Amino acid sequence: MNFLFLTAALLGLASAQTAPADLSGTLTLYTSEVQADVQTQVDAFKQRYPKVNVQLFRSGTGEVTAKLNAELDAGNPQADLVWVADQTYFDTLSKRNLLDMLDLSGLNVPGSAVYGGTYAEVRKLYNVIGVNTDVLKTVPKSFADLKQPGYHNKLAMPNPLFSGGALSTAGTLAQRLGWDYFDALAKNGMKIEQSNPITTTKLIGGEYGAALLVDYALRREAAKGAPIQIVYPSEGAILVPTPIGVLNSSKNKALAQAFVRFLYSPAAQANFSKLSYVPVMPGAPRPAGVPANVPTLPSAAGYIAANKAEIGERFSALFNLK
């Protein structure tokens, strides 16, 4: 552990102790994150606060937000916390004054990770190009390369109507490269799978040679020996917003705030790294193979928010989605 991270650890420990050690009650978290990974953090949180029970509802971003919207419309939201891959959804909740201000005092969270004080990133997630090197001998260097004939019928990505990360990819590339880009990919035989896990599994199995996917799962599979190479495209890897926020309607705000604060602790940030995510806190250990400075293409969150319905309709028409 380096000096900076040791210092951060001591500060994090001190700040974490501002929450009462005898916190108790039930906390309900709605999330689109990988359930096993969230459970790792939940278990670590419960070790610190053994009287706390945490209930999870986990599904794709679209299903999570639809469930919460229905509960909000009925005046009976069940979630204390929401953690999904859709910055535009959080922006809507914030504008409707449905989110509590986050208590991040004393944590030294980077300002770039906090959105208006009501929701924030706890670790970084990137969309990259995953390549099965048993299938492809020529590795693409850019998103634009995937239009080339050598990748015909060897491409895939998750469904942006289901996956928030895929929506970020679709909207960002549509804005930066134009819809002609996806028209070219459709003509080049790109297939659409429902989710990141399904797409990753089929990429590993050799059904595809390349896929637009989140980086952490690819790192895990490569570490297990899968013939997977991560390509950080020359345009930049797409930073996928995956914030967490506390609902104003929460009956357990002290618990919810304590959980968010815990996710910035050295223990939780180290857990993220072990799970192959890039931590957000400076000085936290990084997963093996991650560049010190990831070339980044920021998510086109404003464009996606303003054109979400159109993105879904155009993508559905191009790839015959239902």
Short mmCIF file of C-alpha atoms in Angstrom, two decimals:
data_model
loop_
_atom_site.label_atom_id
_atom_site.label_comp_id
_atom_site.label_asym_id
_atom_site.label_seq_id
_atom_site.Cartn_x
_atom_site.Cartn_y
_atom_site.Cartn_z
CA MET A 1 0.00 0.00 0.00
CA ASN A 2 1.51 3.34 -1.03
CA PHE A 3 1.69 6.41 1.21
CA LEU A 4 -1.19 8.22 -0.52
CA PHE A 5 -3.51 5.28 -0.20
CA LEU A 6 -2.46 4.69 3.42
CA THR A 7 -3.33 8.30 4.14
CA ALA A 8 -6.65 7.88 2.34
CA ALA A 9 -7.29 4.71 4.33
CA LEU A 10 -6.79 6.52 7.62
CA LEU A 11 -9.02 9.39 6.51
CA GLY A 12 -11.61 6.95 5.23
CA LEU A 13 -11.60 5.03 8.50
CA ALA A 14 -12.05 8.22 10.47
CA SER A 15 -14.91 9.43 8.29
CA ALA A 16 -16.60 6.04 8.26
CA GLN A 17 -16.65 6.13 12.03
CA THR A 18 -18.86 9.23 11.91
CA ALA A 19 -21.76 6.82 11.29
CA PRO A 20 -23.08 5.27 14.51
CA ALA A 21 -21.58 1.83 15.05
CA ASP A 22 -24.96 0.54 16.24
CA LEU A 23 -26.84 1.35 13.03
CA SER A 24 -29.69 -1.10 12.57
CA GLY A 25 -32.69 -1.67 10.36
CA THR A 26 -33.43 -2.71 6.78
CA LEU A 27 -32.04 -1.03 3.68
CA THR A 28 -33.53 -1.65 0.22
CA LEU A 29 -31.30 -1.18 -2.81
CA TYR A 30 -32.55 -1.22 -6.41
CA THR A 31 -29.67 -1.87 -8.80
CA SER A 32 -28.68 -2.91 -12.30
CA GLU A 33 -25.14 -3.79 -11.18
CA VAL A 34 -23.89 -7.38 -11.11
CA GLN A 35 -25.64 -8.93 -8.14
CA ALA A 36 -22.69 -10.97 -6.89
CA ASP A 37 -20.46 -7.88 -6.99
CA VAL A 38 -22.99 -5.76 -5.13
CA GLN A 39 -23.39 -8.58 -2.62
CA THR A 40 -19.64 -8.49 -1.97
CA GLN A 41 -19.94 -4.85 -0.91
CA VAL A 42 -23.14 -5.53 1.03
CA ASP A 43 -21.46 -8.32 2.98
CA ALA A 44 -18.50 -6.05 3.81
CA PHE A 45 -20.92 -3.31 4.90
CA LYS A 46 -22.78 -5.75 7.14
CA GLN A 47 -19.51 -6.79 8.76
CA ARG A 48 -19.10 -3.17 9.82
CA TYR A 49 -22.78 -2.79 10.76
CA PRO A 50 -23.98 -6.29 11.74
CA LYS A 51 -27.45 -5.11 12.81
CA VAL A 52 -28.27 -3.89 9.30
CA ASN A 53 -30.21 -5.98 6.79
CA VAL A 54 -29.86 -5.13 3.08
CA GLN A 55 -32.47 -6.22 0.54
CA LEU A 56 -31.61 -6.16 -3.17
CA PHE A 57 -33.75 -5.88 -6.25
CA ARG A 58 -31.55 -6.49 -9.27
CA SER A 59 -32.39 -6.44 -12.98
CA GLY A 60 -31.45 -4.58 -16.16
CA THR A 61 -31.49 -0.80 -15.96
CA GLY A 62 -34.74 -0.52 -17.91
CA GLU A 63 -36.59 -2.93 -15.63
CA VAL A 64 -35.20 -1.35 -12.45
CA THR A 65 -36.22 2.16 -13.48
CA ALA A 66 -39.64 0.95 -14.68
CA LYS A 67 -40.28 -0.68 -11.29
CA LEU A 68 -39.22 2.41 -9.37
CA ASN A 69 -41.24 4.70 -11.66
CA ALA A 70 -44.36 2.61 -11.09
CA GLU A 71 -43.85 2.80 -7.33
CA LEU A 72 -43.25 6.57 -7.47
CA ASP A 73 -46.40 7.05 -9.54
CA ALA A 74 -48.34 5.02 -6.96
CA GLY A 75 -46.87 7.12 -4.14
CA ASN A 76 -45.26 4.08 -2.52
CA PRO A 77 -41.54 3.82 -3.43
CA GLN A 78 -39.88 0.86 -1.74
CA ALA A 79 -36.23 1.63 -2.49
CA ASP A 80 -33.95 3.58 -0.18
CA LEU A 81 -31.12 3.59 -2.72
CA VAL A 82 -30.94 3.32 -6.51
CA TRP A 83 -27.76 2.37 -8.39
CA VAL A 84 -28.13 2.00 -12.16
CA ALA A 85 -26.23 2.69 -15.38
CA ASP A 86 -28.26 5.69 -16.52
CA GLN A 87 -27.18 9.22 -15.62
CA THR A 88 -30.20 10.67 -17.43
CA TYR A 89 -32.53 8.82 -15.06
CA PHE A 90 -30.79 10.29 -12.03
CA ASP A 91 -30.95 13.71 -13.63
CA THR A 92 -34.72 13.32 -13.95
CA LEU A 93 -35.06 12.18 -10.33
CA SER A 94 -32.93 15.12 -9.18
CA LYS A 95 -34.94 17.68 -11.16
CA ARG A 96 -38.10 16.27 -9.55
CA ASN A 97 -36.50 16.73 -6.11
CA LEU A 98 -36.75 13.00 -5.45
CA LEU A 99 -33.13 12.56 -4.36
CA ASP A 100 -31.53 13.41 -1.02
CA MET A 101 -28.29 15.40 -0.92
CA LEU A 102 -25.41 12.96 -0.42
CA ASP A 103 -23.36 13.28 2.77
CA LEU A 104 -19.80 12.97 1.47
CA SER A 105 -18.22 15.29 4.02
CA GLY A 106 -14.62 14.45 4.90
CA LEU A 107 -14.27 11.75 2.24
CA ASN A 108 -12.33 13.74 -0.38
CA VAL A 109 -14.36 12.26 -3.22
CA PRO A 110 -13.18 13.70 -6.58
CA GLY A 111 -15.51 16.43 -7.75
CA SER A 112 -15.76 14.82 -11.18
CA ALA A 113 -17.47 11.82 -9.57
CA VAL A 114 -20.31 13.84 -8.00
CA TYR A 115 -23.28 15.14 -9.98
CA GLY A 116 -24.87 18.17 -8.36
CA GLY A 117 -24.52 16.69 -4.89
CA THR A 118 -27.46 14.28 -5.24
CA TYR A 119 -25.87 11.29 -7.00
CA ALA A 120 -22.33 10.11 -7.60
CA GLU A 121 -20.00 7.51 -9.09
CA VAL A 122 -18.41 5.03 -6.71
CA ARG A 123 -16.20 3.35 -9.33
CA LYS A 124 -15.56 3.73 -13.05
CA LEU A 125 -16.99 1.60 -15.82
CA TYR A 126 -15.90 1.77 -19.45
CA ASN A 127 -17.30 0.41 -22.69
CA VAL A 128 -14.50 -0.96 -24.85
CA ILE A 129 -14.01 -3.46 -27.66
CA GLY A 130 -13.56 -7.03 -26.49
CA VAL A 131 -11.81 -9.31 -28.98
CA ASN A 132 -11.66 -13.10 -29.10
CA THR A 133 -8.15 -13.61 -30.45
CA ASP A 134 -8.93 -17.21 -31.45
CA VAL A 135 -11.55 -15.88 -33.87
CA LEU A 136 -9.91 -12.67 -35.06
CA LYS A 137 -6.29 -12.44 -36.08
CA THR A 138 -6.61 -8.75 -36.99
CA VAL A 139 -7.47 -6.76 -33.88
CA PRO A 140 -9.39 -3.49 -34.40
CA LYS A 141 -7.84 -0.29 -33.13
CA SER A 142 -10.96 1.87 -33.18
CA PHE A 143 -14.74 1.77 -33.15
CA ALA A 144 -14.60 2.89 -36.78
CA ASP A 145 -12.55 -0.18 -37.74
CA LEU A 146 -15.55 -2.42 -37.01
CA LYS A 147 -17.17 -1.27 -40.26
CA GLN A 148 -14.50 -3.12 -42.22
CA PRO A 149 -15.42 -6.29 -44.17
CA GLY A 150 -13.05 -8.41 -42.07
CA TYR A 151 -15.49 -8.14 -39.15
CA HIS A 152 -18.57 -9.16 -41.15
CA ASN A 153 -20.94 -11.34 -39.07
CA LYS A 154 -18.42 -11.43 -36.22
CA LEU A 155 -19.75 -8.46 -34.19
CA ALA A 156 -22.15 -8.06 -31.28
CA MET A 157 -23.25 -5.69 -28.54
CA PRO A 158 -25.91 -5.74 -25.79
CA ASN A 159 -29.38 -4.30 -26.32
CA PRO A 160 -29.57 -0.59 -25.38
CA LEU A 161 -33.29 -1.02 -24.66
CA PHE A 162 -32.31 -3.33 -21.77
CA SER A 163 -28.78 -2.35 -20.76
CA GLY A 164 -27.94 1.13 -19.51
CA GLY A 165 -24.29 0.63 -20.47
CA ALA A 166 -25.30 -0.29 -24.02
CA LEU A 167 -27.59 2.76 -24.17
CA SER A 168 -24.61 4.91 -23.25
CA THR A 169 -22.62 3.28 -26.06
CA ALA A 170 -25.39 3.65 -28.62
CA GLY A 171 -26.10 7.28 -27.80
CA THR A 172 -22.46 8.33 -27.50
CA LEU A 173 -21.37 6.73 -30.77
CA ALA A 174 -24.49 7.95 -32.58
CA GLN A 175 -23.68 11.50 -31.52
CA ARG A 176 -19.93 11.30 -32.19
CA LEU A 177 -19.86 9.10 -35.31
CA GLY A 178 -23.41 9.62 -36.64
CA TRP A 179 -26.21 7.14 -37.23
CA ASP A 180 -24.48 6.13 -40.46
CA TYR A 181 -22.02 4.32 -38.18
CA PHE A 182 -24.68 1.97 -36.80
CA ASP A 183 -26.21 1.60 -40.26
CA ALA A 184 -22.79 0.37 -41.42
CA LEU A 185 -22.51 -2.02 -38.45
CA ALA A 186 -25.97 -3.42 -39.19
CA LYS A 187 -24.97 -4.01 -42.81
CA ASN A 188 -21.78 -5.64 -41.51
CA GLY A 189 -23.88 -8.18 -39.66
CA MET A 190 -23.63 -6.96 -36.06
CA LYS A 191 -25.94 -8.92 -33.76
CA ILE A 192 -27.72 -7.59 -30.67
CA GLU A 193 -27.83 -9.71 -27.51
CA GLN A 194 -29.93 -8.85 -24.46
CA SER A 195 -27.23 -8.14 -21.91
CA ASN A 196 -23.52 -7.73 -21.24
CA PRO A 197 -23.20 -11.18 -19.57
CA ILE A 198 -24.85 -12.98 -22.50
CA THR A 199 -22.73 -11.10 -25.03
CA THR A 200 -19.55 -11.79 -23.04
CA THR A 201 -20.33 -15.51 -22.82
CA LYS A 202 -20.88 -15.77 -26.57
CA LEU A 203 -17.71 -13.80 -27.28
CA ILE A 204 -15.68 -16.17 -25.09
CA GLY A 205 -17.32 -19.16 -26.77
CA GLY A 206 -16.22 -17.94 -30.19
CA GLU A 207 -19.68 -17.12 -31.54
CA TYR A 208 -18.36 -13.58 -32.08
CA GLY A 209 -14.93 -12.19 -32.79
CA ALA A 210 -15.49 -8.73 -31.33
CA ALA A 211 -18.09 -7.05 -29.15
CA LEU A 212 -18.80 -3.65 -27.61
CA LEU A 213 -18.79 -4.47 -23.89
CA VAL A 214 -18.07 -3.21 -20.41
CA ASP A 215 -14.43 -3.62 -19.46
CA TYR A 216 -14.56 -5.28 -16.04
CA ALA A 217 -16.11 -8.56 -17.22
CA LEU A 218 -13.56 -8.86 -20.02
CA ARG A 219 -10.70 -8.39 -17.54
CA ARG A 220 -12.10 -11.16 -15.35
CA GLU A 221 -12.41 -13.61 -18.21
CA ALA A 222 -8.94 -12.81 -19.56
CA ALA A 223 -7.52 -13.43 -16.06
CA LYS A 224 -9.17 -16.87 -16.11
CA GLY A 225 -7.38 -17.70 -19.36
CA ALA A 226 -10.05 -16.83 -21.92
CA PRO A 227 -8.64 -15.71 -25.31
CA ILE A 228 -9.83 -12.18 -24.71
CA GLN A 229 -8.04 -8.93 -25.50
CA ILE A 230 -9.35 -5.55 -24.35
CA VAL A 231 -9.02 -2.78 -26.92
CA TYR A 232 -9.21 0.81 -25.71
CA PRO A 233 -10.39 2.39 -28.99
CA SER A 234 -8.47 5.30 -30.46
CA GLU A 235 -11.62 7.43 -30.15
CA GLY A 236 -11.51 6.71 -26.40
CA ALA A 237 -13.22 4.17 -24.17
CA ILE A 238 -16.77 5.27 -23.33
CA LEU A 239 -17.11 6.22 -19.68
CA VAL A 240 -20.45 4.74 -18.64
CA PRO A 241 -22.17 6.68 -15.85
CA THR A 242 -23.33 4.24 -13.14
CA PRO A 243 -24.25 6.51 -10.21
CA ILE A 244 -25.85 5.79 -6.87
CA GLY A 245 -28.33 8.01 -5.06
CA VAL A 246 -30.50 8.14 -1.94
CA LEU A 247 -34.22 8.68 -2.42
CA ASN A 248 -35.87 11.49 -0.47
CA SER A 249 -38.69 9.09 0.32
CA SER A 250 -36.33 6.70 2.13
CA LYS A 251 -37.40 5.87 5.67
CA ASN A 252 -33.82 4.81 6.41
CA LYS A 253 -31.75 7.77 5.24
CA ALA A 254 -29.06 7.29 7.89
CA LEU A 255 -28.54 3.72 6.68
CA ALA A 256 -28.62 4.74 3.03
CA GLN A 257 -26.09 7.54 3.53
CA ALA A 258 -23.85 5.21 5.55
CA PHE A 259 -23.88 2.69 2.71
CA VAL A 260 -22.88 5.30 0.13
CA ARG A 261 -20.08 6.56 2.40
CA PHE A 262 -18.89 3.00 2.89
CA LEU A 263 -18.50 2.53 -0.88
CA TYR A 264 -15.81 5.24 -0.82
CA SER A 265 -13.91 3.59 2.04
CA PRO A 266 -10.50 2.00 1.34
CA ALA A 267 -11.99 -1.45 1.97
CA ALA A 268 -14.80 -0.99 -0.55
CA GLN A 269 -12.55 0.67 -3.14
CA ALA A 270 -10.10 -2.23 -2.82
CA ASN A 271 -13.02 -4.62 -3.29
CA PHE A 272 -13.94 -2.85 -6.53
CA SER A 273 -10.37 -3.30 -7.77
CA LYS A 274 -10.39 -7.00 -6.86
CA LEU A 275 -13.65 -7.31 -8.82
CA SER A 276 -11.86 -5.76 -11.87
CA TYR A 277 -13.52 -2.33 -11.66
CA VAL A 278 -11.53 0.90 -11.75
CA PRO A 279 -11.86 2.60 -8.33
CA VAL A 280 -12.87 6.25 -8.25
CA MET A 281 -10.80 7.30 -5.23
CA PRO A 282 -7.27 8.59 -5.85
CA GLY A 283 -4.56 6.26 -4.59
CA ALA A 284 -6.78 3.18 -4.53
CA PRO A 285 -5.23 0.07 -6.13
CA ARG A 286 -6.13 -0.48 -9.78
CA PRO A 287 -6.84 -3.79 -11.53
CA ALA A 288 -3.92 -5.29 -13.44
CA GLY A 289 -3.67 -4.13 -17.02
CA VAL A 290 -5.61 -0.88 -16.64
CA PRO A 291 -3.67 2.09 -18.06
CA ALA A 292 -2.77 4.82 -15.60
CA ASN A 293 -4.76 7.18 -17.79
CA VAL A 294 -7.55 5.44 -19.67
CA PRO A 295 -8.21 7.24 -22.99
CA THR A 296 -11.77 8.36 -22.41
CA LEU A 297 -14.73 9.32 -24.56
CA PRO A 298 -17.23 10.91 -22.15
CA SER A 299 -20.77 9.60 -22.32
CA ALA A 300 -23.06 11.88 -24.35
CA ALA A 301 -25.48 12.08 -21.43
CA GLY A 302 -27.17 15.30 -22.59
CA TYR A 303 -27.77 13.94 -26.09
CA ILE A 304 -29.07 10.66 -24.68
CA ALA A 305 -31.43 12.44 -22.28
CA ALA A 306 -32.87 14.60 -25.06
CA ASN A 307 -33.14 11.79 -27.62
CA LYS A 308 -33.70 8.63 -25.59
CA ALA A 309 -36.91 7.61 -27.37
CA GLU A 310 -35.43 8.32 -30.79
CA ILE A 311 -32.29 6.32 -29.98
CA GLY A 312 -34.43 3.34 -29.04
CA GLU A 313 -36.61 3.64 -32.14
CA ARG A 314 -33.72 4.05 -34.57
CA PHE A 315 -31.72 1.24 -33.01
CA SER A 316 -34.77 -1.05 -33.06
CA ALA A 317 -35.40 -0.29 -36.71
CA LEU A 318 -31.78 -0.89 -37.72
CA PHE A 319 -31.43 -4.19 -35.89
CA ASN A 320 -35.05 -5.45 -36.02
CA LEU A 321 -35.50 -5.37 -32.25
CA LYS A 322 -38.89 -5.87 -30.65
#
